[in-house]
Short mmCIF file of C-alpha atoms and ligand atoms in Angstrom, two decimals:
data_model
loop_
_atom_site.label_atom_id
_atom_site.label_comp_id
_atom_site.label_asym_id
_atom_site.label_seq_id
_atom_site.Cartn_x
_atom_site.Cartn_y
_atom_site.Cartn_z
CA UNK A 17 -67.36 9.96 16.17
CA UNK A 18 -70.05 7.81 17.55
CA UNK A 19 -68.77 4.31 18.68
CA UNK A 20 -70.14 1.04 19.94
CA UNK A 21 -68.07 -1.72 21.66
CA UNK A 22 -68.98 -5.36 21.65
CA UNK A 23 -66.99 -7.52 24.11
CA UNK A 24 -66.70 -11.27 24.21
CA UNK A 25 -64.83 -13.29 26.82
CA UNK A 26 -63.13 -12.78 30.09
CA UNK A 27 -63.03 -9.94 32.52
CA UNK A 28 -59.59 -8.76 31.10
CA UNK A 29 -61.48 -8.06 27.75
CA UNK A 30 -64.21 -6.27 29.68
CA UNK A 31 -61.45 -4.13 31.36
CA UNK A 32 -59.79 -3.38 28.14
CA UNK A 33 -63.21 -2.33 26.64
CA UNK A 34 -63.91 -0.06 29.64
CA UNK A 35 -60.56 1.55 29.32
CA UNK A 36 -61.09 2.19 25.52
CA UNK A 37 -64.57 3.55 26.11
CA UNK A 38 -63.40 5.95 28.82
CA UNK A 39 -60.41 7.02 26.93
CA UNK A 40 -62.42 7.65 23.71
CA UNK A 41 -64.95 9.71 25.55
CA UNK A 42 -62.27 12.02 26.74
CA UNK A 43 -61.39 12.53 23.09
CA UNK A 44 -64.89 13.61 22.46
CA UNK A 45 -66.22 10.27 20.98
CA UNK A 46 -69.58 9.27 21.94
CA UNK A 47 -70.68 5.83 23.05
CA UNK A 48 -73.96 5.00 21.28
CA UNK A 49 -76.33 1.99 20.53
CA UNK A 50 -75.32 -0.24 17.72
CA UNK A 51 -77.76 1.26 15.15
CA UNK A 52 -76.27 4.76 15.53
CA UNK A 53 -72.61 3.85 15.56
CA UNK A 54 -69.97 4.75 12.98
CA UNK A 55 -67.10 2.94 14.61
CA UNK A 56 -67.52 -0.66 16.03
CA UNK A 57 -64.97 -2.07 18.33
CA UNK A 58 -65.23 -5.96 18.54
CA UNK A 59 -63.13 -7.42 21.47
CA UNK A 60 -62.80 -11.10 20.83
CA UNK A 61 -62.10 -14.29 22.77
CA UNK A 62 -60.68 -17.45 21.37
CA UNK A 63 -60.54 -19.72 24.46
CA UNK A 64 -63.30 -22.19 23.48
CA UNK A 65 -65.58 -23.70 20.81
CA UNK A 66 -65.62 -22.01 17.35
CA UNK A 67 -64.70 -18.36 18.31
CA UNK A 68 -63.72 -17.34 14.80
CA UNK A 69 -67.07 -18.42 13.55
CA UNK A 70 -68.70 -16.20 16.10
CA UNK A 71 -66.69 -13.17 15.01
CA UNK A 72 -67.29 -13.81 11.38
CA UNK A 73 -70.96 -14.00 11.71
CA UNK A 74 -70.96 -10.87 13.74
CA UNK A 75 -68.86 -9.09 11.11
CA UNK A 76 -71.37 -10.34 8.51
CA UNK A 77 -74.21 -8.57 10.47
CA UNK A 78 -72.09 -5.35 10.98
CA UNK A 79 -71.29 -5.31 7.21
CA UNK A 80 -74.89 -4.03 6.72
CA UNK A 81 -74.04 -0.73 8.50
CA UNK A 82 -71.12 -0.21 6.16
CA UNK A 83 -73.18 -0.90 3.14
CA UNK A 84 -75.70 1.72 4.38
CA UNK A 85 -72.85 4.18 5.31
CA UNK A 86 -69.47 3.61 3.93
CA UNK A 87 -68.04 5.94 6.64
CA UNK A 88 -68.67 3.15 9.12
CA UNK A 89 -65.71 0.84 10.04
CA UNK A 90 -64.89 -1.95 12.40
CA UNK A 91 -61.87 -2.47 14.70
CA UNK A 92 -61.30 -6.19 15.81
CA UNK A 93 -59.20 -6.76 18.93
CA UNK A 94 -58.49 -9.33 21.49
CA UNK A 95 -57.54 -13.11 21.03
CA UNK A 96 -59.14 -13.92 17.72
CA UNK A 97 -57.57 -10.70 16.27
CA UNK A 98 -54.11 -11.86 17.54
CA UNK A 99 -54.62 -15.30 15.91
CA UNK A 100 -56.24 -14.38 12.64
CA UNK A 101 -54.29 -11.05 12.15
CA UNK A 102 -54.52 -9.16 9.01
CA UNK A 103 -56.34 -12.05 7.17
CA UNK A 104 -59.46 -10.23 8.40
CA UNK A 105 -58.75 -7.51 5.83
CA UNK A 106 -59.19 -9.89 2.84
CA UNK A 107 -62.55 -11.08 3.81
CA UNK A 108 -63.98 -7.98 5.53
CA UNK A 109 -62.79 -4.59 3.74
CA UNK A 110 -64.66 -2.47 6.39
CA UNK A 111 -62.30 -3.96 9.15
CA UNK A 112 -59.80 -1.15 9.35
CA UNK A 113 -58.01 -1.81 12.65
CA UNK A 114 -56.75 -5.15 14.01
CA UNK A 115 -55.23 -5.06 17.53
CA UNK A 116 -53.92 -7.66 19.95
CA UNK A 117 -54.00 -7.40 23.72
CA UNK A 118 -50.58 -5.63 23.87
CA UNK A 119 -51.81 -3.03 21.35
CA UNK A 120 -54.81 -1.70 23.32
CA UNK A 121 -52.94 1.38 24.50
CA UNK A 122 -52.48 2.58 20.94
CA UNK A 123 -55.93 1.97 19.73
CA UNK A 124 -57.38 5.45 20.46
CA UNK A 125 -54.70 7.07 18.34
CA UNK A 126 -55.17 4.53 15.68
CA UNK A 127 -58.86 5.00 15.57
CA UNK A 128 -58.48 8.73 15.30
CA UNK A 129 -56.17 8.30 12.31
CA UNK A 130 -58.52 5.94 10.63
CA UNK A 131 -61.56 8.22 11.20
CA UNK A 132 -59.53 11.17 9.64
CA UNK A 133 -58.25 9.18 6.65
CA UNK A 134 -60.68 6.96 4.69
CA UNK A 135 -57.78 4.87 3.10
CA UNK A 136 -56.03 4.09 6.41
CA UNK A 137 -55.74 0.53 7.77
CA UNK A 138 -53.71 -0.24 10.86
CA UNK A 139 -52.51 -3.39 12.64
CA UNK A 140 -51.32 -3.39 16.30
CA UNK A 141 -50.34 -7.05 16.77
CA UNK A 142 -46.82 -7.06 18.19
CA UNK A 143 -46.21 -8.61 21.56
CA UNK A 144 -44.28 -6.11 23.80
CA UNK A 145 -41.35 -7.01 26.17
CA UNK A 146 -42.85 -4.95 28.89
CA UNK A 147 -46.16 -4.67 30.47
CA UNK A 148 -48.02 -2.42 28.05
CA UNK A 149 -48.68 0.54 30.36
CA UNK A 150 -51.44 2.94 29.38
CA UNK A 151 -52.59 6.33 30.49
CA UNK A 152 -55.76 6.37 32.63
CA UNK A 153 -58.44 8.89 31.66
CA UNK A 154 -61.57 8.59 33.71
CA UNK A 155 -65.01 9.86 32.75
CA UNK A 156 -66.94 12.35 35.12
CA UNK A 157 -68.94 9.40 36.52
CA UNK A 158 -67.40 6.10 37.45
CA UNK A 159 -69.37 2.99 38.67
CA UNK A 160 -68.54 1.84 42.16
CA UNK A 161 -66.86 -1.32 40.86
CA UNK A 162 -63.59 -1.30 38.95
CA UNK A 163 -61.14 -3.72 37.28
CA UNK A 164 -57.43 -3.07 37.60
CA UNK A 165 -55.00 -5.12 35.49
CA UNK A 166 -51.89 -6.26 37.38
CA UNK A 167 -50.35 -8.45 34.62
CA UNK A 168 -50.60 -9.62 31.03
CA UNK A 169 -50.27 -13.02 29.48
CA UNK A 170 -49.69 -16.50 30.96
CA UNK A 171 -46.57 -18.78 31.11
CA UNK A 172 -48.40 -22.03 32.15
CA UNK A 173 -49.15 -23.59 28.78
CA UNK A 174 -51.92 -25.84 30.20
CA UNK A 175 -52.32 -28.50 27.38
CA UNK A 176 -55.76 -27.32 26.27
CA UNK A 177 -55.37 -23.61 26.43
CA UNK A 178 -54.67 -21.09 23.76
CA UNK A 179 -54.08 -18.08 26.03
CA UNK A 180 -50.30 -18.22 26.15
CA UNK A 181 -50.29 -18.06 22.29
CA UNK A 182 -52.89 -15.15 22.09
CA UNK A 183 -51.80 -13.09 25.09
CA UNK A 184 -48.12 -13.90 25.15
CA UNK A 185 -45.82 -14.50 28.07
CA UNK A 186 -46.58 -13.27 31.53
CA UNK A 187 -45.57 -9.66 32.25
CA UNK A 188 -46.27 -8.33 35.71
CA UNK A 189 -47.10 -4.68 35.99
CA UNK A 190 -44.99 -2.50 38.39
CA UNK A 191 -46.69 -2.55 41.82
CA UNK A 192 -46.31 1.16 42.08
CA UNK A 193 -48.45 1.78 38.98
CA UNK A 194 -51.03 -0.75 40.15
CA UNK A 195 -51.34 1.10 43.49
CA UNK A 196 -51.42 4.52 41.78
CA UNK A 197 -54.34 3.40 39.70
CA UNK A 198 -56.19 1.83 42.59
CA UNK A 199 -55.70 5.06 44.71
CA UNK A 200 -56.91 7.19 41.76
CA UNK A 201 -60.03 5.06 41.32
CA UNK A 202 -60.81 5.25 45.04
CA UNK A 203 -60.28 8.95 45.11
CA UNK A 204 -63.09 9.14 42.36
CA UNK A 205 -65.52 7.18 44.58
CA UNK A 206 -64.80 3.61 43.55
CA UNK A 207 -65.58 1.30 46.38
CA UNK A 208 -64.70 -2.20 45.05
CA UNK A 209 -61.67 -3.16 43.04
CA UNK A 210 -61.11 -6.50 41.27
CA UNK A 211 -57.36 -7.17 40.60
CA UNK A 212 -57.13 -8.95 37.28
CA UNK A 213 -54.62 -11.20 35.56
CA UNK A 214 -54.61 -14.61 33.84
CA UNK A 215 -52.76 -16.08 36.88
CA UNK A 216 -52.53 -13.47 39.56
CA UNK A 217 -50.96 -15.88 42.04
CA UNK A 218 -47.74 -15.82 40.01
CA UNK A 219 -47.69 -12.00 39.95
CA UNK A 220 -44.21 -10.65 40.30
CA UNK A 221 -42.53 -14.00 39.55
CA UNK A 222 -41.67 -13.17 36.01
CA UNK A 223 -38.65 -11.05 34.75
CA UNK A 224 -40.88 -8.02 34.88
CA UNK A 225 -41.60 -8.25 38.70
CA UNK A 226 -40.42 -5.53 40.89
CA UNK A 227 -39.85 -7.77 44.04
CA UNK A 228 -43.36 -7.32 45.38
CA UNK A 229 -45.37 -10.70 45.53
CA UNK A 230 -49.03 -11.04 45.02
CA UNK A 231 -49.68 -11.39 48.71
CA UNK A 232 -47.79 -8.18 49.44
CA UNK A 233 -49.63 -6.45 46.58
CA UNK A 234 -52.92 -7.54 48.20
CA UNK A 235 -52.02 -6.06 51.57
CA UNK A 236 -50.87 -2.77 49.93
CA UNK A 237 -54.08 -2.45 47.92
CA UNK A 238 -56.32 -3.51 50.84
CA UNK A 239 -54.73 -0.73 52.95
CA UNK A 240 -55.91 2.06 50.65
CA UNK A 241 -58.21 4.23 52.90
CA UNK A 242 -61.75 4.26 51.43
CA UNK A 243 -61.60 0.87 49.46
CA UNK A 244 -64.52 -1.07 50.96
CA UNK A 245 -64.11 -4.28 48.84
CA UNK A 246 -61.28 -6.04 47.16
CA UNK A 247 -61.47 -9.19 44.93
CA UNK A 248 -59.09 -10.78 42.53
CA UNK A 249 -59.19 -13.27 39.62
CA UNK A 250 -58.07 -15.65 38.29
CA UNK A 251 -56.10 -17.91 40.57
CA UNK A 252 -54.12 -20.93 39.64
CA UNK A 253 -54.15 -23.39 42.47
CA UNK A 254 -50.46 -24.40 41.87
CA UNK A 255 -49.24 -20.85 42.63
CA UNK A 256 -51.51 -19.81 45.59
CA UNK A 257 -49.20 -18.86 48.47
CA UNK A 258 -49.86 -19.51 52.03
CA UNK A 259 -49.85 -15.76 52.63
CA UNK A 260 -52.65 -15.24 50.14
CA UNK A 261 -54.83 -17.88 51.89
CA UNK A 262 -54.11 -16.34 55.23
CA UNK A 263 -55.08 -12.91 53.69
CA UNK A 264 -58.61 -14.12 53.63
CA UNK A 265 -58.54 -14.32 57.45
CA UNK A 266 -56.73 -11.04 58.04
CA UNK A 267 -57.78 -8.38 55.52
CA UNK A 268 -61.19 -7.06 56.44
CA UNK A 269 -62.06 -5.69 53.07
CA UNK A 270 -60.82 -8.74 51.08
CA UNK A 271 -64.26 -10.22 50.02
CA UNK A 272 -64.90 -13.88 51.14
CA UNK A 273 -65.01 -15.16 47.50
CA UNK A 274 -62.55 -17.05 45.32
CA UNK A 275 -62.59 -18.49 41.82
CA UNK A 276 -60.27 -21.36 41.96
CA UNK A 277 -60.33 -23.24 38.67
CA UNK A 278 -59.82 -26.97 39.15
CA UNK A 279 -60.61 -28.30 35.65
CA UNK A 280 -60.75 -31.87 36.71
CA UNK A 281 -60.93 -34.10 39.83
CA UNK A 282 -58.66 -36.76 38.47
CA UNK A 283 -55.01 -36.79 39.14
CA UNK A 284 -54.28 -38.62 35.79
CA UNK A 285 -56.19 -35.86 33.95
CA UNK A 286 -54.59 -33.02 35.99
CA UNK A 287 -51.25 -34.50 34.97
CA UNK A 288 -51.99 -34.72 31.25
CA UNK A 289 -53.60 -31.27 31.33
CA UNK A 290 -50.25 -29.97 32.80
CA UNK A 291 -51.91 -28.32 35.65
CA UNK A 292 -49.02 -29.10 38.08
CA UNK A 293 -50.95 -29.75 41.24
CA UNK A 294 -52.72 -32.93 42.54
CA UNK A 295 -56.20 -33.33 43.80
CA UNK A 296 -54.84 -33.76 47.39
CA UNK A 297 -53.05 -30.37 47.07
CA UNK A 298 -56.23 -28.74 45.73
CA UNK A 299 -58.41 -30.21 48.62
CA UNK A 300 -55.78 -28.95 51.17
CA UNK A 301 -55.98 -25.42 49.70
CA UNK A 302 -59.87 -25.63 50.06
CA UNK A 303 -59.56 -26.82 53.64
CA UNK A 304 -56.98 -24.08 54.57
CA UNK A 305 -59.13 -21.47 52.99
CA UNK A 306 -62.10 -22.55 54.94
CA UNK A 307 -60.17 -22.75 58.15
CA UNK A 308 -59.27 -19.05 57.89
CA UNK A 309 -62.52 -17.99 56.20
CA UNK A 310 -65.42 -20.42 56.89
CA UNK A 311 -67.97 -18.51 54.81
CA UNK A 312 -65.82 -18.20 51.68
CA UNK A 313 -67.80 -18.66 48.43
CA UNK A 314 -65.79 -20.86 46.18
CA UNK A 315 -66.42 -21.10 42.32
CA UNK A 316 -64.49 -22.92 39.67
CA UNK A 317 -63.99 -23.92 36.01
CA UNK A 318 -64.45 -27.50 34.87
CA UNK A 319 -63.61 -29.19 31.58
CA UNK A 320 -65.21 -32.45 30.50
CA UNK A 321 -64.16 -34.84 27.92
CA UNK A 322 -60.46 -33.79 27.81
CA UNK A 323 -58.66 -36.39 25.70
CA UNK A 324 -58.26 -39.68 27.62
CA UNK A 325 -61.01 -38.85 30.24
CA UNK A 326 -62.51 -42.27 31.33
CA UNK A 327 -65.78 -42.74 33.12
CA UNK A 328 -63.75 -43.08 36.36
CA UNK A 329 -61.92 -39.73 35.79
CA UNK A 330 -65.26 -38.10 35.23
CA UNK A 331 -66.71 -39.75 38.40
CA UNK A 332 -63.72 -38.29 40.29
CA UNK A 333 -64.63 -34.85 39.06
CA UNK A 334 -68.20 -35.22 40.39
CA UNK A 335 -66.94 -36.56 43.71
CA UNK A 336 -64.58 -33.52 44.07
CA UNK A 337 -67.62 -31.25 43.40
CA UNK A 338 -69.61 -33.05 46.12
CA UNK A 339 -66.61 -32.56 48.47
CA UNK A 340 -66.00 -28.87 47.75
CA UNK A 341 -69.68 -27.79 47.01
CA UNK A 342 -68.89 -24.92 44.67
CA UNK A 343 -71.38 -22.04 44.81
CA UNK A 344 -71.29 -22.04 40.99
CA UNK A 345 -69.05 -23.13 38.21
CA UNK A 346 -68.25 -22.65 34.63
CA UNK A 347 -68.16 -25.98 32.82
CA UNK A 348 -67.11 -26.63 29.24
CA UNK A 349 -66.78 -29.60 26.89
CA UNK A 350 -63.11 -29.84 25.86
CA UNK A 351 -62.62 -28.34 22.33
CA UNK A 352 -59.54 -28.49 20.19
CA UNK A 353 -57.69 -25.14 19.87
CA UNK A 354 -55.15 -24.78 17.19
CA UNK A 355 -51.61 -25.41 18.04
CA UNK A 356 -52.09 -26.49 21.70
CA UNK A 357 -50.64 -29.66 23.01
CA UNK A 358 -54.05 -31.45 23.51
CA UNK A 359 -54.85 -30.92 19.98
CA UNK A 360 -52.30 -33.55 19.06
CA UNK A 361 -53.51 -35.98 21.59
CA UNK A 362 -55.04 -39.08 20.02
CA UNK A 363 -57.46 -40.40 22.65
CA UNK A 364 -60.23 -37.93 21.99
CA UNK A 365 -63.54 -38.30 23.77
CA UNK A 366 -66.64 -38.72 21.45
CA UNK A 367 -68.98 -35.67 21.34
CA UNK A 368 -71.97 -37.60 22.70
CA UNK A 369 -70.10 -38.71 25.81
CA UNK A 370 -68.85 -35.12 26.32
CA UNK A 371 -72.37 -33.83 26.03
CA UNK A 372 -73.69 -36.50 28.39
CA UNK A 373 -71.01 -35.72 31.00
CA UNK A 374 -71.58 -31.99 30.76
CA UNK A 375 -75.30 -32.40 31.42
CA UNK A 376 -74.61 -34.68 34.48
CA UNK A 377 -72.06 -32.25 35.82
CA UNK A 378 -74.40 -29.17 35.35
CA UNK A 379 -77.24 -30.98 36.99
CA UNK A 380 -75.13 -31.60 40.05
CA UNK A 381 -73.88 -28.08 40.07
CA UNK A 382 -77.37 -26.81 39.84
CA UNK A 383 -78.31 -28.78 43.04
CA UNK A 384 -75.22 -27.43 44.88
CA UNK A 385 -75.96 -23.89 43.73
CA UNK A 386 -79.51 -23.74 44.99
CA UNK A 387 -78.45 -25.43 48.27
CA UNK A 388 -75.77 -22.75 48.71
CA UNK A 389 -78.25 -20.05 47.95
CA UNK A 390 -80.89 -21.51 50.29
CA UNK A 391 -78.31 -21.50 53.17
CA UNK A 392 -78.12 -17.67 52.85
CA UNK A 393 -81.81 -17.31 53.73
CA UNK A 394 -82.19 -15.49 57.06
CA UNK A 395 -78.71 -14.06 56.92
CA UNK A 396 -78.01 -10.37 56.68
CA UNK A 397 -75.71 -9.37 53.65
CA UNK A 398 -74.02 -6.18 52.69
CA UNK A 399 -75.18 -5.53 49.12
CA UNK A 400 -73.20 -3.15 46.81
CA UNK A 401 -75.93 -1.89 44.40
CA UNK A 402 -75.11 -2.12 40.76
CA UNK A 403 -78.45 -0.93 39.25
CA UNK A 404 -82.13 -1.30 39.06
CA UNK A 405 -83.27 -4.93 38.98
CA UNK A 406 -84.86 -6.17 35.72
CA UNK A 407 -87.99 -6.99 37.67
CA UNK A 408 -88.47 -3.37 38.52
CA UNK A 409 -91.90 -2.06 38.21
CA UNK A 410 -92.78 1.68 38.62
CA UNK A 411 -94.43 1.52 41.91
CA UNK A 412 -91.78 -0.25 44.06
CA UNK A 413 -88.27 0.22 42.74
CA UNK A 414 -86.27 -2.95 42.76
CA UNK A 415 -82.44 -2.98 43.14
CA UNK A 416 -79.80 -5.42 42.17
CA UNK A 417 -76.36 -5.79 43.63
CA UNK A 418 -73.84 -8.24 44.91
CA UNK A 419 -73.18 -9.48 48.40
CA UNK A 420 -69.62 -10.01 49.78
CA UNK A 421 -69.58 -13.48 48.28
CA UNK A 422 -70.37 -12.11 44.79
CA UNK A 423 -73.90 -13.56 44.78
CA UNK A 424 -76.60 -11.51 43.01
CA UNK A 425 -79.10 -10.11 45.47
CA UNK A 426 -82.44 -8.29 44.46
CA UNK A 427 -84.53 -6.22 46.92
CA UNK A 428 -87.15 -3.50 46.91
CA UNK A 429 -86.16 -0.20 48.16
CA UNK A 430 -87.88 3.30 48.21
CA UNK A 431 -84.76 5.49 47.95
CA UNK A 432 -84.61 7.41 44.69
CA UNK A 433 -81.05 6.14 43.77
CA UNK A 434 -79.17 3.42 45.57
CA UNK A 435 -76.56 2.73 42.83
CA UNK A 436 -73.21 2.65 44.36
CA UNK A 437 -74.45 2.40 47.90
CA UNK A 438 -73.91 -0.48 50.27
CA UNK A 439 -77.26 -1.72 51.66
CA UNK A 440 -77.71 -4.15 54.56
CA UNK A 441 -80.18 -6.76 53.27
CA UNK A 442 -81.74 -9.75 55.09
CA UNK A 443 -82.16 -12.48 52.76
CA UNK A 444 -85.65 -13.86 52.48
CA UNK A 445 -85.67 -16.16 49.39
CA UNK A 446 -83.31 -18.17 47.18
CA UNK A 447 -84.12 -18.44 43.43
CA UNK A 448 -82.16 -20.71 40.97
CA UNK A 449 -79.18 -18.20 40.50
CA UNK A 450 -79.89 -15.33 42.78
CA UNK A 451 -81.32 -14.14 46.12
CA UNK A 452 -84.09 -11.80 47.17
CA UNK A 453 -84.09 -9.91 50.44
CA UNK A 454 -85.44 -7.01 52.39
CA UNK A 455 -83.57 -3.79 53.43
CA UNK A 456 -82.53 -4.17 57.14
CA UNK A 457 -80.34 -1.23 57.75
CA UNK A 458 -79.24 2.13 56.38
CA UNK A 459 -77.49 2.46 53.12
CA UNK A 460 -74.05 3.93 53.34
N1 5AD B 11 -61.71 -26.51 25.83
C1 5AD B 11 -62.56 -26.33 26.82
N2 5AD B 11 -62.48 -25.49 27.78
C2 5AD B 11 -61.35 -24.66 27.80
N3 5AD B 11 -60.97 -23.65 28.61
C3 5AD B 11 -59.81 -23.26 28.19
N4 5AD B 11 -59.38 -23.83 27.11
C4 5AD B 11 -60.35 -24.75 26.75
C5 5AD B 11 -60.61 -25.74 25.70
N5 5AD B 11 -59.73 -25.83 24.76
C6 5AD B 11 -61.72 -23.28 29.77
C7 5AD B 11 -60.90 -23.64 31.16
C8 5AD B 11 -60.44 -22.30 31.62
C9 5AD B 11 -61.59 -21.43 31.08
C10 5AD B 11 -61.32 -19.99 30.98
O1 5AD B 11 -61.90 -21.95 29.81
O2 5AD B 11 -61.88 -24.21 32.04
O3 5AD B 11 -60.25 -22.03 33.01
FE1 SF4 B 12 -54.64 -21.05 30.08
FE2 SF4 B 12 -53.63 -22.53 32.02
FE3 SF4 B 12 -52.82 -20.03 31.56
FE4 SF4 B 12 -55.20 -20.42 32.66
S1 SF4 B 12 -53.28 -20.92 33.60
S2 SF4 B 12 -54.63 -18.98 30.91
S3 SF4 B 12 -55.81 -22.28 31.64
S4 SF4 B 12 -52.58 -21.70 30.10
#
């Protein structure tokens, strides 16, 4: 079978899609461009805006392939699938598999059944009690960067967030299995691992934990011989342990980069969002991180126009941004999600106000981003190359990778293939969202 995967949303979805792709390839399925596919896998996200609409319009487009070839079918997975469930079948007869995040492990077998039997439809929507362990099958060639899931779900129930409803309660994965997977990846040449979870700082604290804390897990993974770079995401500030902060000063391969979603700079809003930390506590975490790792690149998530947000609350957020000076941020207008606490709050902020605040916030972030990038000029960075730069022309190959802080760096280099190599690059120029540099050492 020829398949094509379309992924929306977070890195956990990307990780699930990668796993599916690798696994299907070992069954003899072939990843192809959309126009050639017989099986489409759509991995959906429902965290913001009108995600169902996005999926419906995509399915409307995919329908044409099925009309041209009735053998074609679609599998819908991820958070929207979990929410909408088998209602998809009524509207879209060519959707023949629906799977939630706990069902991914059984998707390859289900797809095989569906491909063999044109009358078959399957739903895999149950939440499991345990972390849904799955067998790893790696293709012959792996990229140098890999994601490794360490947990599933979230127990925080922030007032705006649908994740605990679509991904279920937090379930930590056994540390032994996380380590086995990391070792297997490094054995196959992986140089950078990102540990993934909705809230990695509370790893091990649920009933499924095996006594190993997140800080301990970090130390164990960092000690795997041959692992050059370690990152993790996402961190909830309320759960970040002192030992994790200290790890940024003591683990040489832990990259100086942290995504630490703050959401708002106003204590009143942090409280009504149910974030369970104060601005003072957040500021202390930032100070402590910079004390052990002065160069740490901090990024964040911000919501504007949460119900009840006043002009002053919003100014508090801008002021926090000026204090922390994030390298970059993801910022969103608050949007109602079905069933969450904030949906029932009455003091909603008008759309025009949300829009205006978002623009102001993003303009401030753009200033901070360019200043942060300009501060890199003249420095030498270690760049792990991900591929050819889009700006490549035939005469002088251009490469694109990430420095230790996670910033995108482009540079010219004559070597035939630098993908997967770490290249010392001296930064010469800052663009709006990326850096340019010159090779200043031997690739390794
Ligand atoms: N409205 C706007 N933004 C949201 N996020 C999550 N839920 C909502 C919502 N209902 C944002 C948060 C979170 C990121 C993944 O998405 O900032 O950190
Ligand atoms: Fe959503 Fe809060 Fe859990 Fe993050 S920590 S997934 S924002 S409920």
